[in-house]
Amino acid sequence: MAQLSDDCFAFGGPLLSVEAAEALIAARIPPLAGEESLPLLAALGRVLARDIRAPRPLPPFFNAAVDGYAFRHADLAPGERSFLGHDGRVAAGQAAGHPLRPGTAARIFTGAPMPPGADTVVMQEDAAAETAGLWVPPGLQPGANARPAGEDVAEGALALPSGRRLRVPEIALAAALGLAVLPVVPRVRVGVFSTGDELAAPGMPLGPAQTYDSNRFALLALLARLPVEATDLGILPDEAGATAAALRAAAGSHDLLLTSGGVSTGEEDHVRAAIEQGGRLVFWRLAVKPGRPAAMGVLPKAGGNFDQGGTPVVGLPGNPVAAIVTFLHLARPLVLRLAGGTAEPLARFPARAEFGYRKKAGRREYVRVRLEAGAPLPAARKFGREGAALLTSLTESDAFVELPEDMVAVAPGDTVQVLPFAALF
Ligand code: AMP
Ligand code: MG
């Protein structure tokens, strides 16, 4: 597979739209090489490394979809109720038994194989059984209440494509096909740094001008939902040499590096300079609010040059809400791309704005809202305050309203697009 080199981002500019950044990632980041075989449950959340074709049909044989009586549809009197004699009984797990005699029905239970000759099942609630036989009401279609072999997946058909993320339904389908292990892409090794002399680790005493580091925990928690092996690389001081050295060292043993803070233009912001000096800076401002200062670049894996490939680095902003928003647009697609996954766009749904809002054209904005049931659309009620540092604006909200680049105002009653937190984190 292709290796990430220093000219992989031959285009890009200092200020990039979210869309351009996502397109850049999709086009320029090669998936990690290699695969591993994992038992089904260990494969949950990982990305499939190869196409899975059905080794057998699903369901494996023609079977009853309900408890009832199986018969040949051609034996029914058209348009009126029909009387069929009794002929045998098949429970789930039993062999299908003898071919059905003309004009009869077999007692059958859900999941049991259809007796040879039978093609239709009447539900036990709809049949009137008597000692000599049963009455079948008119109106049943041929094949009703029966499941043909291969109805879900035909033998040899593509059941799960390479690049698919293995969620609960994919694990269930693999199990139903009889597969106990799956070939998956290796976990993406992601190193996470915080930066800032003012930061203290939770659990430690807080100095007079210190604040607790929350971004490292937010980012590691966000990564926990992705096919990642995350490493907590601690807090970097606001010092150029230490920042550059730590990033350079970590690039060798990771597939992706994430930092937060230190990407603005202040003299205490050293992440951008470290990327610029040690490798290649692709962009350093993302046209998104909260967010804006957000750098992306690539550092050599080893030896100060790109002979052995490069490691992408994302410098997320320091403000906690901005770090989370930009993670979703930069780090998440990068991880999924490195993991060989197919694009998984964030799900958006329409809602009715219960607020007025003005914004600048040219950048995408995320407004934190609470969703309430409403007709015809749910109502999106804005959280009172907007600061990029206010974590309670997230804890007290349950969705982002996404305002596109070209929009300049929202009025109450407007239809807006929302991203529910439940789908994000
Ligand atoms: P910076 O971009 O480094 O100037 O950071 C912007 C703001 O985010 C400052 O108020 C920082 O204290 C704050 N900040 C930076 N990193 C973190 C972090 N890991 N946890 C919480 N706040 C942070
Ligand atoms: Mg800082």
Tab-separated table of C-alpha atoms in Angstrom, residues 351-357 367-374 377-385 393 396-401 410 412-414 416 418 421:
chain	number	residue	atom	x	y	z
A	351	ALA	CA	-34.966	20.502	13.051
A	352	ARG	CA	-36.787	23.768	13.682
A	353	ALA	CA	-34.584	26.547	15.115
A	354	GLU	CA	-36.097	28.064	18.273
A	355	PHE	CA	-33.470	30.815	18.243
A	356	GLY	CA	-32.130	33.705	16.212
A	357	TYR	CA	-28.411	33.810	15.358
A	367	VAL	CA	-24.366	25.961	17.782
A	368	ARG	CA	-25.073	23.832	20.828
A	369	VAL	CA	-28.745	23.016	21.284
A	370	ARG	CA	-31.157	20.853	23.183
A	371	LEU	CA	-33.617	18.907	21.058
A	372	GLU	CA	-37.268	18.667	22.027
A	373	ALA	CA	-40.003	16.648	20.386
A	374	GLY	CA	-42.052	18.709	17.950
A	377	LEU	CA	-39.847	18.763	13.083
A	378	PRO	CA	-38.122	18.505	16.472
A	379	ALA	CA	-37.344	21.854	18.091
A	380	ALA	CA	-33.689	22.939	18.588
A	381	ARG	CA	-33.339	25.231	21.618
A	382	LYS	CA	-30.001	27.039	21.881
A	383	PHE	CA	-27.820	26.822	24.984
A	384	GLY	CA	-27.627	30.283	26.559
A	385	ARG	CA	-23.884	30.933	26.225
A	393	SER	CA	-22.480	24.115	26.812
A	396	GLU	CA	-26.299	20.685	28.914
A	397	SER	CA	-26.918	20.189	25.188
A	398	ASP	CA	-27.643	17.132	23.098
A	399	ALA	CA	-26.902	18.214	19.531
A	400	PHE	CA	-24.988	20.668	17.339
A	401	VAL	CA	-26.852	22.803	14.847
A	410	VAL	CA	-30.886	32.055	11.452
A	412	PRO	CA	-36.726	31.360	14.786
A	413	GLY	CA	-38.757	28.889	12.750
A	414	ASP	CA	-36.011	28.247	10.178
A	416	VAL	CA	-31.658	23.814	10.325
A	418	VAL	CA	-28.617	19.023	13.556
A	421	PHE	CA	-24.393	13.971	20.126
